[in-house]
Structure formats: structure tokens, C-alpha cells
Amino acid sequence: LTATNPNSATLSWDNSITNGVSFSPASGTTTYTVTATLGSCSSTDEADITMNIVPSVNAGTDLVVCEGDDVTLTATNPESGVITWDNSVTDGVVFNPVVGSETYTVTSTLGACSSQDQVEVVVTARPAIVGVVTLDDGTSNGAIDATISGNSISSISWSNSETTEDLTDLAAGDYTITVTDINTCSTSETFTVASSVGIEDDIKSQLSIYPNPTNGAVTVKLEGEFLISIFDARGRIIVQQHQHHHYHLI
């Protein structure tokens, strides 16, 4: 604080302030009084200084998550400033970031003062699984040829306790594979090995399917109630219908 003193009077401040010498005021508003003395005469003036607290803020530790995982960013803010995040993030509210790396900046505002911090969120893609299914002809010779892509794979497990990528010598049924990568991100996929046992060996003369083979419509004739299931090349069910009639046209 430097007082204007055209009469070259002796200046003195309260609160241990020296005219023209810098100091660090306390937080809040403080009134400082200066006195100019010249002989037996004196006069005073005052100056108010308001010191706002600079808020501290901590965005938290950097995160590595898997694709589709929920993320919640919650800043530490001991001075109770107003918290805002960029990238449309709301403090303490769940969101789902996309695959890749993104830096999120949080700002704490208290009066005219503010501070910022940042946190990086890395979202890694989960492993991808596709496969080709070979049908079982009734002799447990079905197979699943799986293809796995993604980050380095740390483990493979099947519902039948196998740990190889591909399966052979399978009986008809459902088989689920779970793949986990080095980031502990996992993906599961279920394949159905259907039976290709000839219809004449199954229910013989009761069932009629024509034309066979076909690349279009097919007629199924069977007395009573029956379930029709059609599988694609990966062993996934694409059509499944219960029928109560003598025939059905697909």
C-alpha cells in the first residue's frame, strides 16, 4: 500500500504495514488505515483489501477402463468451489466414454478465483470373437473355428472347460467362449452346434421337407405341434417358431 502524500508528512499504517512495502494480506476483507502527521496536525484515510481464497481441486487419478464400462469423475474440492468439467461431464454423474484416450479438465471457481486439474481416461476396446460352426452328424464330430481379435489375449475359456481357441469333436449343443485381454477386458460369445442327422433317421416318415436343397422358400410338413429352428453358419439361431399346424411355409 502506498499513500499519496503531497505535503511530505510522516506516514504510518496500522496492521504493521509499511508504506510502499509489499505484504500478504489475510483472507477476507481487511480495512487498513494510514495516518499522515505534519507537526501537530494529522489526517487519516482508509483502504479496504478483499482477498479471495484460491480454491484447490483434484481431478483424481488417471483411469484405464474397458469399452462400455461406466465412468464417474468426482473432483476433490475442500473449499467448496463451484465445480465444472469440460466434454459435457457432470461431477459425480456416470457417463460412457468412447474407445480411445481423452483428457478431462475440471475447474473449481470461488468468487473471482479459480483453479484447474486434469485426469486422463483411456478406454480400450474389448476382444472381438467370430466363428464358423461345423454341425455334428450324430457322432460328436462338430467343431467351432473361432477367430479372436483385439489387444493381447491373456486367457480363453469355454463352457466345456477347454482353453483352446478352436474346438473339435463336439456333440450338438451350446458352447460359450470367454476371452480376456491384458487389460482385463473380456467378451463372451455363444455358438450353437446343431445336429445334421438325416431327417429319415430322426422321425422318418412323419416329417417332410421340400424342396431339399433349396435357396429360397421351404415347406415343412409334420403332424401335431413342433418347433422349427434355423441356424446361420456361425451356429446362431436366426428363426425359431412353434407351430400347431400340419405344415408351415418358411
PDB file of C-alpha atoms in Angstrom:
ATOM      1  CA  LEU A   1       0.000   0.000   0.000  1.00  0.00           C
ATOM      2  CA  THR A   2       1.379   3.413  -0.993  1.00  0.00           C
ATOM      3  CA  ALA A   3      -0.366   6.517   0.262  1.00  0.00           C
ATOM      4  CA  THR A   4      -0.377   9.812  -1.703  1.00  0.00           C
ATOM      5  CA  ASN A   5       1.246  12.495   0.456  1.00  0.00           C
ATOM      6  CA  PRO A   6       1.776  15.865  -1.296  1.00  0.00           C
ATOM      7  CA  ASN A   7       2.770  17.645   1.922  1.00  0.00           C
ATOM      8  CA  SER A   8       5.620  15.237   2.712  1.00  0.00           C
ATOM      9  CA  ALA A   9       4.079  14.386   6.032  1.00  0.00           C
ATOM     10  CA  THR A  10       5.158  11.379   8.060  1.00  0.00           C
ATOM     11  CA  LEU A  11       3.096   8.336   7.049  1.00  0.00           C
ATOM     12  CA  SER A  12       2.185   5.413   9.251  1.00  0.00           C
ATOM     13  CA  TRP A  13      -0.151   2.448   8.629  1.00  0.00           C
ATOM     14  CA  ASP A  14      -1.863   0.215  11.115  1.00  0.00           C
ATOM     15  CA  ASN A  15      -1.735  -3.587  10.953  1.00  0.00           C
ATOM     16  CA  SER A  16       2.099  -3.441  10.843  1.00  0.00           C
ATOM     17  CA  ILE A  17       2.092  -2.161   7.244  1.00  0.00           C
ATOM     18  CA  THR A  18       4.976  -0.075   5.911  1.00  0.00           C
ATOM     19  CA  ASN A  19       4.138   2.436   3.190  1.00  0.00           C
ATOM     20  CA  GLY A  20       5.286   1.206  -0.226  1.00  0.00           C
ATOM     21  CA  VAL A  21       6.393  -2.227   1.031  1.00  0.00           C
ATOM     22  CA  SER A  22       4.634  -5.366  -0.241  1.00  0.00           C
ATOM     23  CA  PHE A  23       2.915  -7.767   2.152  1.00  0.00           C
ATOM     24  CA  SER A  24       0.480 -10.693   2.091  1.00  0.00           C
ATOM     25  CA  PRO A  25      -2.987  -9.804   3.353  1.00  0.00           C
ATOM     26  CA  ALA A  26      -5.122 -12.322   5.206  1.00  0.00           C
ATOM     27  CA  SER A  27      -8.098 -13.958   3.531  1.00  0.00           C
ATOM     28  CA  GLY A  28     -11.325 -11.989   3.618  1.00  0.00           C
ATOM     29  CA  THR A  29     -11.766  -8.209   3.786  1.00  0.00           C
ATOM     30  CA  THR A  30      -9.457  -6.062   5.933  1.00  0.00           C
ATOM     31  CA  THR A  31      -9.551  -2.284   6.402  1.00  0.00           C
ATOM     32  CA  TYR A  32      -6.141  -0.600   6.522  1.00  0.00           C
ATOM     33  CA  THR A  33      -5.788   2.938   7.959  1.00  0.00           C
ATOM     34  CA  VAL A  34      -2.974   5.344   7.032  1.00  0.00           C
ATOM     35  CA  THR A  35      -2.147   8.449   9.115  1.00  0.00           C
ATOM     36  CA  ALA A  36      -0.251  11.473   7.773  1.00  0.00           C
ATOM     37  CA  THR A  37       1.382  13.603  10.528  1.00  0.00           C
ATOM     38  CA  LEU A  38       2.837  17.057   9.922  1.00  0.00           C
ATOM     39  CA  GLY A  39       3.836  18.878  13.051  1.00  0.00           C
ATOM     40  CA  SER A  40       0.895  18.858  15.433  1.00  0.00           C
ATOM     41  CA  CYS A  41      -1.583  18.141  12.636  1.00  0.00           C
ATOM     42  CA  SER A  42      -2.657  14.769  11.226  1.00  0.00           C
ATOM     43  CA  SER A  43      -5.185  13.229   8.918  1.00  0.00           C
ATOM     44  CA  THR A  44      -6.237   9.654   8.126  1.00  0.00           C
ATOM     45  CA  ASP A  45      -7.563   7.623   5.219  1.00  0.00           C
ATOM     46  CA  GLU A  46      -8.605   4.030   4.774  1.00  0.00           C
ATOM     47  CA  ALA A  47      -8.286   1.295   2.144  1.00  0.00           C
ATOM     48  CA  ASP A  48     -10.233  -1.983   2.073  1.00  0.00           C
ATOM     49  CA  ILE A  49      -8.491  -5.047   0.665  1.00  0.00           C
ATOM     50  CA  THR A  50     -10.527  -8.192  -0.070  1.00  0.00           C
ATOM     51  CA  MET A  51      -8.520 -11.383  -0.534  1.00  0.00           C
ATOM     52  CA  ASN A  52     -10.437 -14.253  -2.165  1.00  0.00           C
ATOM     53  CA  ILE A  53      -9.404 -17.816  -1.424  1.00  0.00           C
ATOM     54  CA  VAL A  54      -7.908 -19.614  -4.410  1.00  0.00           C
ATOM     55  CA  PRO A  55      -9.785 -22.944  -4.391  1.00  0.00           C
ATOM     56  CA  SER A  56      -7.864 -26.172  -4.698  1.00  0.00           C
ATOM     57  CA  VAL A  57      -9.186 -29.001  -6.864  1.00  0.00           C
ATOM     58  CA  ASN A  58      -8.086 -32.559  -7.591  1.00  0.00           C
ATOM     59  CA  ALA A  59      -9.498 -34.390 -10.635  1.00  0.00           C
ATOM     60  CA  GLY A  60      -8.425 -37.812  -9.334  1.00  0.00           C
ATOM     61  CA  THR A  61      -6.139 -40.490 -10.742  1.00  0.00           C
ATOM     62  CA  ASP A  62      -5.923 -41.422 -14.424  1.00  0.00           C
ATOM     63  CA  LEU A  63      -8.180 -44.314 -15.458  1.00  0.00           C
ATOM     64  CA  VAL A  64      -7.946 -47.265 -17.847  1.00  0.00           C
ATOM     65  CA  VAL A  65     -11.352 -48.871 -18.456  1.00  0.00           C
ATOM     66  CA  CYS A  66     -12.966 -51.289 -20.891  1.00  0.00           C
ATOM     67  CA  GLU A  67     -15.311 -50.406 -23.740  1.00  0.00           C
ATOM     68  CA  GLY A  68     -18.842 -49.982 -22.413  1.00  0.00           C
ATOM     69  CA  ASP A  69     -17.794 -49.524 -18.775  1.00  0.00           C
ATOM     70  CA  ASP A  70     -19.386 -46.756 -16.703  1.00  0.00           C
ATOM     71  CA  VAL A  71     -17.084 -43.924 -15.636  1.00  0.00           C
ATOM     72  CA  THR A  72     -17.706 -41.400 -12.863  1.00  0.00           C
ATOM     73  CA  LEU A  73     -15.423 -38.392 -12.375  1.00  0.00           C
ATOM     74  CA  THR A  74     -15.652 -36.787  -8.942  1.00  0.00           C
ATOM     75  CA  ALA A  75     -13.331 -33.914  -8.070  1.00  0.00           C
ATOM     76  CA  THR A  76     -11.971 -33.269  -4.572  1.00  0.00           C
ATOM     77  CA  ASN A  77     -12.871 -29.699  -3.650  1.00  0.00           C
ATOM     78  CA  PRO A  78     -12.181 -28.821   0.031  1.00  0.00           C
ATOM     79  CA  GLU A  79     -13.034 -25.124  -0.335  1.00  0.00           C
ATOM     80  CA  SER A  80     -16.495 -25.912  -1.767  1.00  0.00           C
ATOM     81  CA  GLY A  81     -15.976 -24.020  -5.001  1.00  0.00           C
ATOM     82  CA  VAL A  82     -18.303 -24.407  -7.981  1.00  0.00           C
ATOM     83  CA  ILE A  83     -17.160 -27.474  -9.957  1.00  0.00           C
ATOM     84  CA  THR A  84     -17.427 -27.716 -13.748  1.00  0.00           C
ATOM     85  CA  TRP A  85     -15.978 -30.241 -16.194  1.00  0.00           C
ATOM     86  CA  ASP A  86     -15.380 -29.945 -19.918  1.00  0.00           C
ATOM     87  CA  ASN A  87     -16.533 -32.525 -22.506  1.00  0.00           C
ATOM     88  CA  SER A  88     -20.111 -32.354 -21.154  1.00  0.00           C
ATOM     89  CA  VAL A  89     -19.185 -34.248 -17.980  1.00  0.00           C
ATOM     90  CA  THR A  90     -21.085 -33.585 -14.744  1.00  0.00           C
ATOM     91  CA  ASP A  91     -19.246 -34.078 -11.464  1.00  0.00           C
ATOM     92  CA  GLY A  92     -20.258 -37.360  -9.803  1.00  0.00           C
ATOM     93  CA  VAL A  93     -22.540 -38.447 -12.671  1.00  0.00           C
ATOM     94  CA  VAL A  94     -21.976 -41.670 -14.626  1.00  0.00           C
ATOM     95  CA  PHE A  95     -21.133 -41.465 -18.341  1.00  0.00           C
ATOM     96  CA  ASN A  96     -19.832 -43.821 -21.041  1.00  0.00           C
ATOM     97  CA  PRO A  97     -16.728 -42.598 -22.874  1.00  0.00           C
ATOM     98  CA  VAL A  98     -15.875 -43.942 -26.321  1.00  0.00           C
ATOM     99  CA  VAL A  99     -12.839 -46.067 -27.176  1.00  0.00           C
ATOM    100  CA  GLY A 100      -9.635 -44.030 -27.130  1.00  0.00           C
ATOM    101  CA  SER A 101      -7.848 -41.581 -24.837  1.00  0.00           C
ATOM    102  CA  GLU A 102      -9.418 -38.351 -23.567  1.00  0.00           C
ATOM    103  CA  THR A 103      -8.218 -35.716 -21.098  1.00  0.00           C
ATOM    104  CA  TYR A 104     -10.906 -34.183 -18.891  1.00  0.00           C
ATOM    105  CA  THR A 105     -10.369 -30.796 -17.231  1.00  0.00           C
ATOM    106  CA  VAL A 106     -12.142 -29.773 -14.030  1.00  0.00           C
ATOM    107  CA  THR A 107     -12.414 -26.153 -12.852  1.00  0.00           C
ATOM    108  CA  SER A 108     -13.197 -25.026  -9.311  1.00  0.00           C
ATOM    109  CA  THR A 109     -14.449 -21.429  -9.053  1.00  0.00           C
ATOM    110  CA  LEU A 110     -14.736 -19.489  -5.808  1.00  0.00           C
ATOM    111  CA  GLY A 111     -15.644 -15.839  -6.211  1.00  0.00           C
ATOM    112  CA  ALA A 112     -13.223 -14.281  -8.686  1.00  0.00           C
ATOM    113  CA  CYS A 113     -10.638 -17.033  -8.254  1.00  0.00           C
ATOM    114  CA  SER A 114     -10.406 -20.427  -9.917  1.00  0.00           C
ATOM    115  CA  SER A 115      -8.077 -23.383 -10.343  1.00  0.00           C
ATOM    116  CA  GLN A 116      -7.962 -26.417 -12.634  1.00  0.00           C
ATOM    117  CA  ASP A 117      -6.801 -30.014 -12.706  1.00  0.00           C
ATOM    118  CA  GLN A 118      -6.908 -32.783 -15.327  1.00  0.00           C
ATOM    119  CA  VAL A 119      -7.428 -36.535 -15.496  1.00  0.00           C
ATOM    120  CA  GLU A 120      -6.871 -38.883 -18.450  1.00  0.00           C
ATOM    121  CA  VAL A 121      -9.343 -41.654 -19.226  1.00  0.00           C
ATOM    122  CA  VAL A 122      -8.221 -44.416 -21.589  1.00  0.00           C
ATOM    123  CA  VAL A 123     -10.963 -46.701 -22.941  1.00  0.00           C
ATOM    124  CA  THR A 124      -9.724 -49.940 -24.510  1.00  0.00           C
ATOM    125  CA  ALA A 125     -11.744 -51.997 -26.969  1.00  0.00           C
ATOM    126  CA  ARG A 126     -12.923 -55.411 -25.847  1.00  0.00           C
ATOM    127  CA  PRO A 127     -11.806 -58.522 -27.736  1.00  0.00           C
ATOM    128  CA  ALA A 128     -13.883 -59.421 -30.787  1.00  0.00           C
ATOM    129  CA  ILE A 129     -14.949 -63.028 -31.447  1.00  0.00           C
ATOM    130  CA  VAL A 130     -16.314 -64.578 -34.627  1.00  0.00           C
ATOM    131  CA  GLY A 131     -16.530 -68.232 -35.520  1.00  0.00           C
ATOM    132  CA  VAL A 132     -17.558 -70.859 -38.039  1.00  0.00           C
ATOM    133  CA  VAL A 133     -19.537 -73.856 -36.788  1.00  0.00           C
ATOM    134  CA  THR A 134     -19.381 -77.367 -38.215  1.00  0.00           C
ATOM    135  CA  LEU A 135     -22.502 -79.410 -37.498  1.00  0.00           C
ATOM    136  CA  ASP A 136     -22.495 -82.687 -35.604  1.00  0.00           C
ATOM    137  CA  ASP A 137     -23.659 -85.633 -37.722  1.00  0.00           C
ATOM    138  CA  GLY A 138     -24.537 -87.686 -34.657  1.00  0.00           C
ATOM    139  CA  THR A 139     -21.012 -88.940 -33.984  1.00  0.00           C
ATOM    140  CA  SER A 140     -19.806 -85.938 -31.894  1.00  0.00           C
ATOM    141  CA  ASN A 141     -17.754 -84.564 -34.759  1.00  0.00           C
ATOM    142  CA  GLY A 142     -18.984 -80.953 -34.568  1.00  0.00           C
ATOM    143  CA  ALA A 143     -16.465 -78.129 -34.445  1.00  0.00           C
ATOM    144  CA  ILE A 144     -16.135 -74.401 -33.753  1.00  0.00           C
ATOM    145  CA  ASP A 145     -13.415 -72.462 -35.571  1.00  0.00           C
ATOM    146  CA  ALA A 146     -13.159 -69.228 -33.545  1.00  0.00           C
ATOM    147  CA  THR A 147     -11.250 -66.134 -34.618  1.00  0.00           C
ATOM    148  CA  ILE A 148     -10.254 -63.679 -31.880  1.00  0.00           C
ATOM    149  CA  SER A 149      -9.008 -60.137 -32.446  1.00  0.00           C
ATOM    150  CA  GLY A 150      -8.103 -57.226 -30.189  1.00  0.00           C
ATOM    151  CA  ASN A 151      -5.415 -56.472 -27.613  1.00  0.00           C
ATOM    152  CA  SER A 152      -3.041 -59.163 -26.373  1.00  0.00           C
ATOM    153  CA  ILE A 153      -5.165 -62.035 -25.083  1.00  0.00           C
ATOM    154  CA  SER A 154      -4.397 -63.299 -21.596  1.00  0.00           C
ATOM    155  CA  SER A 155      -6.958 -66.094 -21.281  1.00  0.00           C
ATOM    156  CA  ILE A 156      -9.506 -68.165 -23.217  1.00  0.00           C
ATOM    157  CA  SER A 157     -12.116 -70.323 -21.530  1.00  0.00           C
ATOM    158  CA  TRP A 158     -15.023 -72.354 -22.894  1.00  0.00           C
ATOM    159  CA  SER A 159     -18.108 -73.533 -21.064  1.00  0.00           C
ATOM    160  CA  ASN A 160     -16.880 -77.128 -21.532  1.00  0.00           C
ATOM    161  CA  SER A 161     -13.627 -76.224 -19.654  1.00  0.00           C
ATOM    162  CA  GLU A 162     -11.467 -76.116 -22.797  1.00  0.00           C
ATOM    163  CA  THR A 163      -8.917 -73.284 -23.104  1.00  0.00           C
ATOM    164  CA  THR A 164      -8.003 -73.505 -26.794  1.00  0.00           C
ATOM    165  CA  GLU A 165      -9.229 -71.048 -29.409  1.00  0.00           C
ATOM    166  CA  ASP A 166     -10.938 -73.745 -31.508  1.00  0.00           C
ATOM    167  CA  LEU A 167     -12.991 -76.761 -30.501  1.00  0.00           C
ATOM    168  CA  THR A 168     -13.370 -80.122 -32.252  1.00  0.00           C
ATOM    169  CA  ASP A 169     -15.136 -83.428 -31.580  1.00  0.00           C
ATOM    170  CA  LEU A 170     -18.229 -81.686 -30.286  1.00  0.00           C
ATOM    171  CA  ALA A 171     -21.681 -83.101 -29.673  1.00  0.00           C
ATOM    172  CA  ALA A 172     -24.651 -80.949 -30.583  1.00  0.00           C
ATOM    173  CA  GLY A 173     -25.245 -78.185 -28.037  1.00  0.00           C
ATOM    174  CA  ASP A 174     -24.363 -74.659 -26.946  1.00  0.00           C
ATOM    175  CA  TYR A 175     -20.770 -73.644 -26.269  1.00  0.00           C
ATOM    176  CA  THR A 176     -19.803 -70.285 -24.724  1.00  0.00           C
ATOM    177  CA  ILE A 177     -16.320 -68.801 -25.070  1.00  0.00           C
ATOM    178  CA  THR A 178     -14.989 -66.032 -22.820  1.00  0.00           C
ATOM    179  CA  VAL A 179     -11.886 -64.129 -23.896  1.00  0.00           C
ATOM    180  CA  THR A 180      -9.959 -61.752 -21.611  1.00  0.00           C
ATOM    181  CA  ASP A 181      -7.158 -59.420 -22.712  1.00  0.00           C
ATOM    182  CA  ILE A 182      -4.184 -57.978 -20.808  1.00  0.00           C
ATOM    183  CA  ASN A 183      -6.331 -55.025 -19.694  1.00  0.00           C
ATOM    184  CA  THR A 184      -8.796 -57.482 -18.047  1.00  0.00           C
ATOM    185  CA  CYS A 185     -11.409 -56.557 -20.672  1.00  0.00           C
ATOM    186  CA  SER A 186     -13.493 -59.595 -21.604  1.00  0.00           C
ATOM    187  CA  THR A 187     -16.020 -60.660 -24.232  1.00  0.00           C
ATOM    188  CA  SER A 188     -18.279 -63.724 -24.309  1.00  0.00           C
ATOM    189  CA  GLU A 189     -19.950 -65.333 -27.316  1.00  0.00           C
ATOM    190  CA  THR A 190     -22.184 -68.411 -27.519  1.00  0.00           C
ATOM    191  CA  PHE A 191     -22.110 -70.753 -30.515  1.00  0.00           C
ATOM    192  CA  THR A 192     -24.642 -73.494 -31.177  1.00  0.00           C
ATOM    193  CA  VAL A 193     -23.511 -76.755 -32.719  1.00  0.00           C
ATOM    194  CA  ALA A 194     -26.603 -78.195 -34.359  1.00  0.00           C
ATOM    195  CA  SER A 195     -27.154 -81.794 -35.400  1.00  0.00           C
ATOM    196  CA  SER A 196     -27.167 -82.666 -39.089  1.00  0.00           C
ATOM    197  CA  VAL A 197     -28.635 -86.149 -38.521  1.00  0.00           C
ATOM    198  CA  GLY A 198     -30.758 -87.008 -41.581  1.00  0.00           C
ATOM    199  CA  ILE A 199     -34.456 -86.457 -41.174  1.00  0.00           C
ATOM    200  CA  GLU A 200     -35.146 -90.035 -42.237  1.00  0.00           C
ATOM    201  CA  ASP A 201     -33.069 -91.131 -39.217  1.00  0.00           C
ATOM    202  CA  ASP A 202     -34.855 -88.774 -36.886  1.00  0.00           C
ATOM    203  CA  ILE A 203     -38.607 -89.116 -37.223  1.00  0.00           C
ATOM    204  CA  LYS A 204     -38.684 -90.984 -40.512  1.00  0.00           C
ATOM    205  CA  SER A 205     -41.866 -90.781 -42.499  1.00  0.00           C
ATOM    206  CA  GLN A 206     -43.612 -88.347 -40.146  1.00  0.00           C
ATOM    207  CA  LEU A 207     -41.630 -85.360 -41.404  1.00  0.00           C
ATOM    208  CA  SER A 208     -41.495 -83.977 -44.928  1.00  0.00           C
ATOM    209  CA  ILE A 209     -39.273 -81.056 -46.031  1.00  0.00           C
ATOM    210  CA  TYR A 210     -39.181 -79.839 -49.624  1.00  0.00           C
ATOM    211  CA  PRO A 211     -37.625 -78.728 -51.839  1.00  0.00           C
ATOM    212  CA  ASN A 212     -34.338 -80.015 -50.433  1.00  0.00           C
ATOM    213  CA  PRO A 213     -31.863 -78.493 -51.116  1.00  0.00           C
ATOM    214  CA  THR A 214     -33.317 -75.012 -51.547  1.00  0.00           C
ATOM    215  CA  ASN A 215     -32.105 -71.431 -51.837  1.00  0.00           C
ATOM    216  CA  GLY A 216     -35.486 -69.880 -51.103  1.00  0.00           C
ATOM    217  CA  ALA A 217     -38.770 -70.986 -49.527  1.00  0.00           C
ATOM    218  CA  VAL A 218     -39.101 -74.410 -47.951  1.00  0.00           C
ATOM    219  CA  THR A 219     -42.215 -76.303 -46.831  1.00  0.00           C
ATOM    220  CA  VAL A 220     -42.220 -78.325 -43.612  1.00  0.00           C
ATOM    221  CA  LYS A 221     -44.987 -80.892 -43.007  1.00  0.00           C
ATOM    222  CA  LEU A 222     -45.406 -82.606 -39.661  1.00  0.00           C
ATOM    223  CA  GLU A 223     -48.408 -83.815 -37.698  1.00  0.00           C
ATOM    224  CA  GLY A 224     -49.078 -82.147 -34.340  1.00  0.00           C
ATOM    225  CA  GLU A 225     -47.049 -79.478 -32.512  1.00  0.00           C
ATOM    226  CA  PHE A 226     -43.405 -78.890 -33.437  1.00  0.00           C
ATOM    227  CA  LEU A 227     -40.583 -76.369 -33.048  1.00  0.00           C
ATOM    228  CA  ILE A 228     -38.670 -75.080 -36.080  1.00  0.00           C
ATOM    229  CA  SER A 229     -35.154 -73.673 -35.531  1.00  0.00           C
ATOM    230  CA  ILE A 230     -32.939 -72.300 -38.319  1.00  0.00           C
ATOM    231  CA  PHE A 231     -29.250 -71.595 -37.695  1.00  0.00           C
ATOM    232  CA  ASP A 232     -26.742 -69.481 -39.628  1.00  0.00           C
ATOM    233  CA  ALA A 233     -23.190 -70.527 -40.499  1.00  0.00           C
ATOM    234  CA  ARG A 234     -21.963 -69.388 -37.075  1.00  0.00           C
ATOM    235  CA  GLY A 235     -24.455 -71.606 -35.280  1.00  0.00           C
ATOM    236  CA  ARG A 236     -26.664 -68.753 -34.121  1.00  0.00           C
ATOM    237  CA  ILE A 237     -30.444 -69.147 -34.178  1.00  0.00           C
ATOM    238  CA  ILE A 238     -31.962 -66.784 -36.750  1.00  0.00           C
ATOM    239  CA  VAL A 239     -35.506 -68.226 -36.782  1.00  0.00           C
ATOM    240  CA  GLN A 240     -37.322 -70.195 -34.082  1.00  0.00           C
ATOM    241  CA  GLN A 241     -41.066 -70.809 -34.194  1.00  0.00           C
ATOM    242  CA  HIS A 242     -43.580 -73.110 -32.522  1.00  0.00           C
ATOM    243  CA  GLN A 243     -46.208 -74.495 -34.911  1.00  0.00           C
ATOM    244  CA  HIS A 244     -49.523 -76.167 -34.255  1.00  0.00           C
ATOM    245  CA  HIS A 245     -50.459 -76.972 -37.831  1.00  0.00           C
ATOM    246  CA  HIS A 246     -49.790 -79.751 -40.300  1.00  0.00           C
ATOM    247  CA  TYR A 247     -47.425 -77.643 -42.341  1.00  0.00           C
ATOM    248  CA  HIS A 248     -45.528 -74.418 -42.263  1.00  0.00           C
ATOM    249  CA  LEU A 249     -44.010 -72.374 -45.066  1.00  0.00           C
ATOM    250  CA  ILE A 250     -40.759 -70.554 -44.248  1.00  0.00           C
TER     251      ILE A 250
END
